[in-house]
PDB file of C-alpha atoms in Angstrom:
ATOM      1  CA  UNK J 517      83.071  11.002  67.396  1.00 86.00           C
ATOM      2  CA  UNK J 518      86.812  10.899  67.865  1.00 92.00           C
ATOM      3  CA  UNK J 519      88.189  11.965  71.238  1.00 94.00           C
ATOM      4  CA  UNK J 520      91.635  12.771  72.567  1.00 97.00           C
ATOM      5  CA  UNK J 521      92.180  12.235  76.290  1.00 97.00           C
ATOM      6  CA  UNK J 522      94.759  14.109  78.351  1.00 98.00           C
ATOM      7  CA  UNK J 523      95.438  14.118  82.107  1.00 98.00           C
ATOM      8  CA  UNK J 524      94.012  17.287  83.673  1.00 97.00           C
ATOM      9  CA  UNK J 525      97.253  18.172  85.393  1.00 97.00           C
ATOM     10  CA  UNK J 526     100.929  17.331  85.635  1.00 98.00           C
ATOM     11  CA  UNK J 527     103.307  18.619  88.275  1.00 97.00           C
ATOM     12  CA  UNK J 528     107.057  18.773  87.835  1.00 97.00           C
ATOM     13  CA  UNK J 529     110.023  20.166  89.722  1.00 97.00           C
ATOM     14  CA  UNK J 530     112.302  22.688  88.000  1.00 97.00           C
ATOM     15  CA  UNK J 531     114.948  20.942  85.941  1.00 97.00           C
ATOM     16  CA  UNK J 532     113.058  17.670  85.828  1.00 97.00           C
ATOM     17  CA  UNK J 533     111.248  16.021  82.935  1.00 98.00           C
ATOM     18  CA  UNK J 534     107.528  16.408  82.372  1.00 98.00           C
ATOM     19  CA  UNK J 535     105.610  13.996  80.154  1.00 98.00           C
ATOM     20  CA  UNK J 536     102.103  14.771  78.941  1.00 98.00           C
ATOM     21  CA  UNK J 537     100.125  12.047  77.261  1.00 98.00           C
ATOM     22  CA  UNK J 538      97.350  12.257  74.693  1.00 98.00           C
ATOM     23  CA  UNK J 539      95.341   9.122  74.046  1.00 98.00           C
ATOM     24  CA  UNK J 540      93.077   8.349  71.110  1.00 96.00           C
ATOM     25  CA  UNK J 541      92.055   5.322  69.114  1.00 95.00           C
ATOM     26  CA  UNK J 542      94.891   4.466  66.721  1.00 94.00           C
ATOM     27  CA  UNK J 543      96.356   7.941  67.230  1.00 95.00           C
ATOM     28  CA  UNK J 544      99.732   6.626  66.106  1.00 95.00           C
ATOM     29  CA  UNK J 545      98.319   6.128  62.606  1.00 94.00           C
ATOM     30  CA  UNK J 546      98.000   9.894  62.136  1.00 93.00           C
ATOM     31  CA  UNK J 547      99.891  13.030  63.106  1.00 95.00           C
ATOM     32  CA  UNK J 548      99.666  14.835  66.428  1.00 97.00           C
ATOM     33  CA  UNK J 549     100.412  18.459  67.200  1.00 98.00           C
ATOM     34  CA  UNK J 550     100.892  20.152  70.545  1.00 98.00           C
ATOM     35  CA  UNK J 551     100.006  23.684  71.629  1.00 98.00           C
ATOM     36  CA  UNK J 552     101.082  25.702  74.634  1.00 98.00           C
ATOM     37  CA  UNK J 553      98.732  28.297  76.080  1.00 97.00           C
ATOM     38  CA  UNK J 554      99.645  30.700  78.839  1.00 97.00           C
ATOM     39  CA  UNK J 555      97.012  32.743  80.711  1.00 95.00           C
ATOM     40  CA  UNK J 556      95.502  35.459  78.574  1.00 95.00           C
ATOM     41  CA  UNK J 557      97.345  34.339  75.444  1.00 97.00           C
ATOM     42  CA  UNK J 558      96.415  32.501  72.283  1.00 98.00           C
ATOM     43  CA  UNK J 559      97.630  28.933  71.808  1.00 98.00           C
ATOM     44  CA  UNK J 560     101.083  28.508  70.294  1.00 98.00           C
ATOM     45  CA  UNK J 561     102.179  25.433  68.363  1.00 98.00           C
ATOM     46  CA  UNK J 562     105.239  23.814  69.904  1.00 98.00           C
ATOM     47  CA  UNK J 563     105.224  20.437  68.140  1.00 98.00           C
ATOM     48  CA  UNK J 564     103.673  19.504  64.798  1.00 97.00           C
ATOM     49  CA  UNK J 565     103.633  16.325  62.727  1.00 96.00           C
ATOM     50  CA  UNK J 566     104.444  14.299  65.869  1.00 97.00           C
ATOM     51  CA  UNK J 567     108.044  15.386  66.341  1.00 97.00           C
ATOM     52  CA  UNK J 568     108.772  18.594  64.453  1.00 97.00           C
ATOM     53  CA  UNK J 569     109.540  21.756  66.357  1.00 98.00           C
ATOM     54  CA  UNK J 570     108.841  25.203  64.857  1.00 96.00           C
ATOM     55  CA  UNK J 571     111.692  27.679  64.759  1.00 96.00           C
ATOM     56  CA  UNK J 572     112.047  29.479  68.042  1.00 96.00           C
ATOM     57  CA  UNK J 573     110.701  26.632  70.152  1.00 98.00           C
ATOM     58  CA  UNK J 574     113.333  25.414  72.625  1.00 97.00           C
ATOM     59  CA  UNK J 575     114.903  21.991  72.128  1.00 97.00           C
ATOM     60  CA  UNK J 576     113.675  20.877  75.536  1.00 98.00           C
ATOM     61  CA  UNK J 577     110.265  20.307  73.933  1.00 98.00           C
ATOM     62  CA  UNK J 578     109.948  17.031  72.040  1.00 98.00           C
ATOM     63  CA  UNK J 579     107.143  14.778  70.843  1.00 98.00           C
ATOM     64  CA  UNK J 580     106.452  11.176  69.966  1.00 98.00           C
ATOM     65  CA  UNK J 581     103.432   9.233  68.742  1.00 98.00           C
ATOM     66  CA  UNK J 582     102.873   5.492  68.647  1.00 97.00           C
ATOM     67  CA  UNK J 583      99.994   3.091  69.111  1.00 96.00           C
ATOM     68  CA  UNK J 584      97.183   4.950  70.821  1.00 97.00           C
ATOM     69  CA  UNK J 585      99.295   7.585  72.590  1.00 98.00           C
ATOM     70  CA  UNK J 586     101.129  10.750  71.674  1.00 98.00           C
ATOM     71  CA  UNK J 587     103.517  12.169  74.241  1.00 98.00           C
ATOM     72  CA  UNK J 588     104.891  15.656  74.758  1.00 98.00           C
ATOM     73  CA  UNK J 589     108.114  15.680  76.748  1.00 98.00           C
ATOM     74  CA  UNK J 590     109.578  18.742  78.403  1.00 98.00           C
ATOM     75  CA  UNK J 591     113.172  18.093  79.431  1.00 98.00           C
ATOM     76  CA  UNK J 592     114.768  20.335  82.009  1.00 97.00           C
ATOM     77  CA  UNK J 593     111.462  22.035  82.741  1.00 98.00           C
ATOM     78  CA  UNK J 594     111.644  25.726  83.528  1.00 97.00           C
ATOM     79  CA  UNK J 595     109.265  27.961  85.406  1.00 97.00           C
ATOM     80  CA  UNK J 596     108.320  29.637  82.136  1.00 97.00           C
ATOM     81  CA  UNK J 597     106.941  26.308  80.892  1.00 98.00           C
ATOM     82  CA  UNK J 598     104.052  26.504  83.323  1.00 98.00           C
ATOM     83  CA  UNK J 599     101.021  26.596  81.026  1.00 97.00           C
ATOM     84  CA  UNK J 600      98.165  24.589  79.573  1.00 97.00           C
ATOM     85  CA  UNK J 601      99.076  22.110  76.841  1.00 98.00           C
ATOM     86  CA  UNK J 602      96.708  20.741  74.200  1.00 98.00           C
ATOM     87  CA  UNK J 603      97.163  17.950  71.703  1.00 98.00           C
ATOM     88  CA  UNK J 604      95.448  18.012  68.306  1.00 97.00           C
ATOM     89  CA  UNK J 605      94.858  15.485  65.556  1.00 96.00           C
ATOM     90  CA  UNK J 606      92.640  14.872  62.566  1.00 93.00           C
ATOM     91  CA  UNK J 607      89.970  12.253  62.145  1.00 89.00           C
ATOM     92  CA  UNK J 608      87.862  11.457  59.091  1.00 86.00           C
ATOM     93  CA  UNK J 609      84.582  11.726  60.984  1.00 84.00           C
ATOM     94  CA  UNK J 610      85.285  14.615  63.335  1.00 80.00           C
ATOM     95  CA  UNK J 611      87.803  16.605  61.278  1.00 90.00           C
ATOM     96  CA  UNK J 612      90.171  18.463  63.594  1.00 95.00           C
ATOM     97  CA  UNK J 613      89.945  17.561  67.249  1.00 96.00           C
ATOM     98  CA  UNK J 614      91.748  18.813  70.332  1.00 97.00           C
ATOM     99  CA  UNK J 615      92.466  17.186  73.647  1.00 97.00           C
ATOM    100  CA  UNK J 616      90.915  18.603  76.798  1.00 95.00           C
ATOM    101  CA  UNK J 617      94.194  20.094  77.926  1.00 97.00           C
ATOM    102  CA  UNK J 618      96.774  19.478  80.635  1.00 97.00           C
ATOM    103  CA  UNK J 619      97.827  22.077  83.141  1.00 97.00           C
ATOM    104  CA  UNK J 620     101.542  21.856  83.847  1.00 98.00           C
ATOM    105  CA  UNK J 621     102.603  23.187  87.220  1.00 98.00           C
ATOM    106  CA  UNK J 622     106.271  23.746  87.972  1.00 97.00           C
ATOM    107  CA  UNK J 623     106.663  23.356  91.711  1.00 92.00           C
TER     108      UNK J 623
ATOM    109  CA  UNK A1315     105.815  36.749  59.485  1.00 91.00           C
ATOM    110  CA  UNK A1316     102.094  36.192  59.176  1.00 95.00           C
ATOM    111  CA  UNK A1317      99.898  38.041  61.645  1.00 97.00           C
ATOM    112  CA  UNK A1318      96.152  37.738  62.130  1.00 98.00           C
ATOM    113  CA  UNK A1319      94.054  40.545  63.581  1.00 98.00           C
ATOM    114  CA  UNK A1320      90.399  39.921  64.310  1.00 98.00           C
ATOM    115  CA  UNK A1321      87.377  41.909  65.395  1.00 97.00           C
ATOM    116  CA  UNK A1322      83.639  41.657  65.907  1.00 96.00           C
ATOM    117  CA  UNK A1323      80.804  42.092  68.387  1.00 92.00           C
ATOM    118  CA  UNK A1324      81.497  40.606  71.794  1.00 92.00           C
ATOM    119  CA  UNK A1325      78.028  40.591  73.363  1.00 97.00           C
ATOM    120  CA  UNK A1326      75.032  38.958  71.746  1.00 98.00           C
ATOM    121  CA  UNK A1327      71.523  38.001  72.765  1.00 98.00           C
ATOM    122  CA  UNK A1328      70.157  34.520  72.184  1.00 98.00           C
ATOM    123  CA  UNK A1329      68.992  33.953  68.596  1.00 98.00           C
ATOM    124  CA  UNK A1330      71.227  36.712  67.198  1.00 98.00           C
ATOM    125  CA  UNK A1331      73.996  36.194  64.665  1.00 98.00           C
ATOM    126  CA  UNK A1332      77.671  36.196  65.577  1.00 98.00           C
ATOM    127  CA  UNK A1333      79.878  37.989  63.045  1.00 98.00           C
ATOM    128  CA  UNK A1334      83.666  38.097  63.171  1.00 98.00           C
ATOM    129  CA  UNK A1335      86.299  39.188  60.662  1.00 98.00           C
ATOM    130  CA  UNK A1336      90.026  38.494  60.486  1.00 98.00           C
ATOM    131  CA  UNK A1337      92.657  40.278  58.413  1.00 98.00           C
ATOM    132  CA  UNK A1338      95.917  38.629  57.427  1.00 97.00           C
ATOM    133  CA  UNK A1339      99.158  40.550  57.044  1.00 96.00           C
ATOM    134  CA  UNK A1340     102.837  39.834  56.602  1.00 95.00           C
ATOM    135  CA  UNK A1341     102.578  36.810  54.349  1.00 90.00           C
ATOM    136  CA  UNK A1342     100.803  35.047  51.525  1.00 89.00           C
ATOM    137  CA  UNK A1343      97.023  34.890  51.687  1.00 90.00           C
ATOM    138  CA  UNK A1344      96.680  32.405  48.876  1.00 89.00           C
ATOM    139  CA  UNK A1345      97.400  28.712  49.049  1.00 90.00           C
ATOM    140  CA  UNK A1346      96.121  28.202  52.574  1.00 93.00           C
ATOM    141  CA  UNK A1347      92.964  27.347  54.405  1.00 95.00           C
ATOM    142  CA  UNK A1348      91.928  30.006  56.922  1.00 97.00           C
ATOM    143  CA  UNK A1349      90.298  28.638  60.007  1.00 97.00           C
ATOM    144  CA  UNK A1350      88.079  29.551  62.942  1.00 98.00           C
ATOM    145  CA  UNK A1351      88.522  27.799  66.270  1.00 98.00           C
ATOM    146  CA  UNK A1352      86.722  28.565  69.522  1.00 98.00           C
ATOM    147  CA  UNK A1353      87.549  27.887  73.136  1.00 98.00           C
ATOM    148  CA  UNK A1354      85.051  27.585  75.956  1.00 95.00           C
ATOM    149  CA  UNK A1355      85.388  26.314  79.508  1.00 83.00           C
ATOM    150  CA  UNK A1356      82.860  23.591  78.856  1.00 80.00           C
ATOM    151  CA  UNK A1357      83.992  22.238  75.485  1.00 81.00           C
ATOM    152  CA  UNK A1358      87.646  23.259  75.312  1.00 88.00           C
ATOM    153  CA  UNK A1359      89.095  23.963  71.880  1.00 96.00           C
ATOM    154  CA  UNK A1360      86.659  23.300  69.043  1.00 97.00           C
ATOM    155  CA  UNK A1361      87.375  23.555  65.318  1.00 97.00           C
ATOM    156  CA  UNK A1362      84.553  25.502  63.644  1.00 97.00           C
ATOM    157  CA  UNK A1363      85.580  25.403  60.014  1.00 97.00           C
ATOM    158  CA  UNK A1364      87.803  26.736  57.266  1.00 96.00           C
ATOM    159  CA  UNK A1365      87.836  28.552  53.958  1.00 97.00           C
ATOM    160  CA  UNK A1366      90.401  29.042  51.214  1.00 94.00           C
ATOM    161  CA  UNK A1367      90.915  31.825  48.695  1.00 92.00           C
ATOM    162  CA  UNK A1368      88.734  30.024  46.170  1.00 93.00           C
ATOM    163  CA  UNK A1369      85.831  30.030  48.611  1.00 94.00           C
ATOM    164  CA  UNK A1370      85.969  26.312  49.351  1.00 95.00           C
ATOM    165  CA  UNK A1371      84.648  25.685  52.846  1.00 96.00           C
ATOM    166  CA  UNK A1372      84.665  22.834  55.327  1.00 95.00           C
ATOM    167  CA  UNK A1373      82.623  23.011  58.502  1.00 96.00           C
ATOM    168  CA  UNK A1374      82.422  21.101  61.747  1.00 94.00           C
ATOM    169  CA  UNK A1375      79.445  18.752  61.306  1.00 92.00           C
ATOM    170  CA  UNK A1376      78.094  19.776  64.710  1.00 93.00           C
ATOM    171  CA  UNK A1377      77.870  23.441  63.650  1.00 96.00           C
ATOM    172  CA  UNK A1378      77.356  23.115  59.934  1.00 96.00           C
ATOM    173  CA  UNK A1379      73.687  24.099  59.934  1.00 97.00           C
ATOM    174  CA  UNK A1380      74.443  27.472  61.572  1.00 98.00           C
ATOM    175  CA  UNK A1381      77.845  28.436  60.158  1.00 98.00           C
ATOM    176  CA  UNK A1382      78.867  30.399  57.099  1.00 98.00           C
ATOM    177  CA  UNK A1383      82.303  31.634  56.149  1.00 98.00           C
ATOM    178  CA  UNK A1384      83.271  34.126  53.497  1.00 98.00           C
ATOM    179  CA  UNK A1385      86.498  35.524  52.120  1.00 97.00           C
ATOM    180  CA  UNK A1386      87.639  38.790  50.539  1.00 96.00           C
ATOM    181  CA  UNK A1387      90.935  38.190  48.796  1.00 94.00           C
ATOM    182  CA  UNK A1388      91.321  41.856  47.789  1.00 94.00           C
ATOM    183  CA  UNK A1389      91.476  42.799  51.468  1.00 95.00           C
ATOM    184  CA  UNK A1390      93.164  39.623  52.793  1.00 96.00           C
ATOM    185  CA  UNK A1391      90.161  39.118  55.034  1.00 97.00           C
ATOM    186  CA  UNK A1392      87.941  36.216  55.960  1.00 98.00           C
ATOM    187  CA  UNK A1393      84.818  36.166  58.071  1.00 98.00           C
ATOM    188  CA  UNK A1394      82.702  33.932  60.280  1.00 98.00           C
ATOM    189  CA  UNK A1395      78.946  34.037  60.715  1.00 98.00           C
ATOM    190  CA  UNK A1396      77.163  31.851  63.263  1.00 98.00           C
ATOM    191  CA  UNK A1397      73.409  32.251  63.487  1.00 98.00           C
ATOM    192  CA  UNK A1398      70.856  31.461  66.166  1.00 98.00           C
ATOM    193  CA  UNK A1399      73.409  31.695  68.951  1.00 98.00           C
ATOM    194  CA  UNK A1400      72.726  30.411  72.459  1.00 97.00           C
ATOM    195  CA  UNK A1401      74.631  30.528  75.710  1.00 96.00           C
ATOM    196  CA  UNK A1402      76.465  27.403  74.562  1.00 96.00           C
ATOM    197  CA  UNK A1403      78.184  29.536  71.915  1.00 97.00           C
ATOM    198  CA  UNK A1404      79.835  31.705  74.557  1.00 97.00           C
ATOM    199  CA  UNK A1405      83.553  31.312  73.951  1.00 98.00           C
ATOM    200  CA  UNK A1406      86.746  32.953  72.788  1.00 98.00           C
ATOM    201  CA  UNK A1407      86.860  32.792  69.007  1.00 98.00           C
ATOM    202  CA  UNK A1408      90.195  32.605  67.212  1.00 98.00           C
ATOM    203  CA  UNK A1409      91.095  33.015  63.569  1.00 98.00           C
ATOM    204  CA  UNK A1410      93.994  30.793  62.624  1.00 98.00           C
ATOM    205  CA  UNK A1411      96.096  29.788  59.654  1.00 97.00           C
ATOM    206  CA  UNK A1412      96.126  26.092  58.821  1.00 96.00           C
ATOM    207  CA  UNK A1413      99.508  24.725  57.804  1.00 93.00           C
ATOM    208  CA  UNK A1414     100.594  21.541  56.072  1.00 87.00           C
ATOM    209  CA  UNK A1415      99.306  19.641  53.074  1.00 82.00           C
ATOM    210  CA  UNK A1416      97.172  16.549  53.727  1.00 82.00           C
ATOM    211  CA  UNK A1417      94.504  16.853  56.394  1.00 80.00           C
ATOM    212  CA  UNK A1418      96.174  14.412  58.744  1.00 81.00           C
ATOM    213  CA  UNK A1419      99.398  16.433  58.589  1.00 86.00           C
ATOM    214  CA  UNK A1420      97.820  19.799  59.349  1.00 92.00           C
ATOM    215  CA  UNK A1421      98.534  22.036  62.285  1.00 96.00           C
ATOM    216  CA  UNK A1422      97.443  25.558  63.236  1.00 97.00           C
ATOM    217  CA  UNK A1423      99.793  28.517  63.308  1.00 96.00           C
ATOM    218  CA  UNK A1424      99.657  31.419  63.876  1.00 97.00           C
ATOM    219  CA  UNK A1425      96.563  32.318  65.893  1.00 98.00           C
ATOM    220  CA  UNK A1426      94.793  35.655  66.107  1.00 98.00           C
ATOM    221  CA  UNK A1427      94.490  37.413  69.434  1.00 98.00           C
ATOM    222  CA  UNK A1428      91.043  35.979  70.107  1.00 98.00           C
ATOM    223  CA  UNK A1429      87.658  37.660  70.479  1.00 98.00           C
ATOM    224  CA  UNK A1430      85.630  36.886  73.608  1.00 97.00           C
ATOM    225  CA  UNK A1431      81.977  36.436  72.713  1.00 98.00           C
ATOM    226  CA  UNK A1432      79.262  36.251  75.342  1.00 97.00           C
ATOM    227  CA  UNK A1433      75.691  35.251  74.605  1.00 97.00           C
ATOM    228  CA  UNK A1434      73.310  36.463  77.284  1.00 97.00           C
ATOM    229  CA  UNK A1435      69.818  37.844  77.498  1.00 96.00           C
TER     230      UNK A1435
END
């Protein structure tokens, strides 16, 4: 079955850049989406189709996808960005699959 | 703006059947696949399956033998049934709209509020 691997945690100082990776076999050949989930809330899409940002999502969130790795970048990280982040992709054998999640801590 | 509101029993005994329903408001119900996704501490986010207004379904192969989805287009509702539940089915269950065209392009938005389901004897 297809798997997406994320680091369990990422720490970042306010105002700095956080990068969250999502690794999967030939992930760059498909599209990746990213979801933000804060405690007690439902996931919220922040990046879809690798780089597209839904309306209302701040410009400091951006995405890329190449080779075996998709990356979510948070530029100028703010305290409100502290949350869990999940990547998601589609595979012919597994259908829709999610990464295990990365907890972003803003120190 | 599309909103999803879901409900269903939150406490089940092993071997019982999980039943959840989701109602869609504020947007078009047709032309989309409506999805169930669950989240558990052990398995993270897991796609359960989807249904469209024509009743076409696609299920996660790992759950396919126990899952059934139905749809009521007159009420803008869709439902999930999962039989023979065990403790491994304990999770928060979300109803979600699937967006995009081709499968590889799809993403999920918006999400319902989630229904915590616990399976315990």
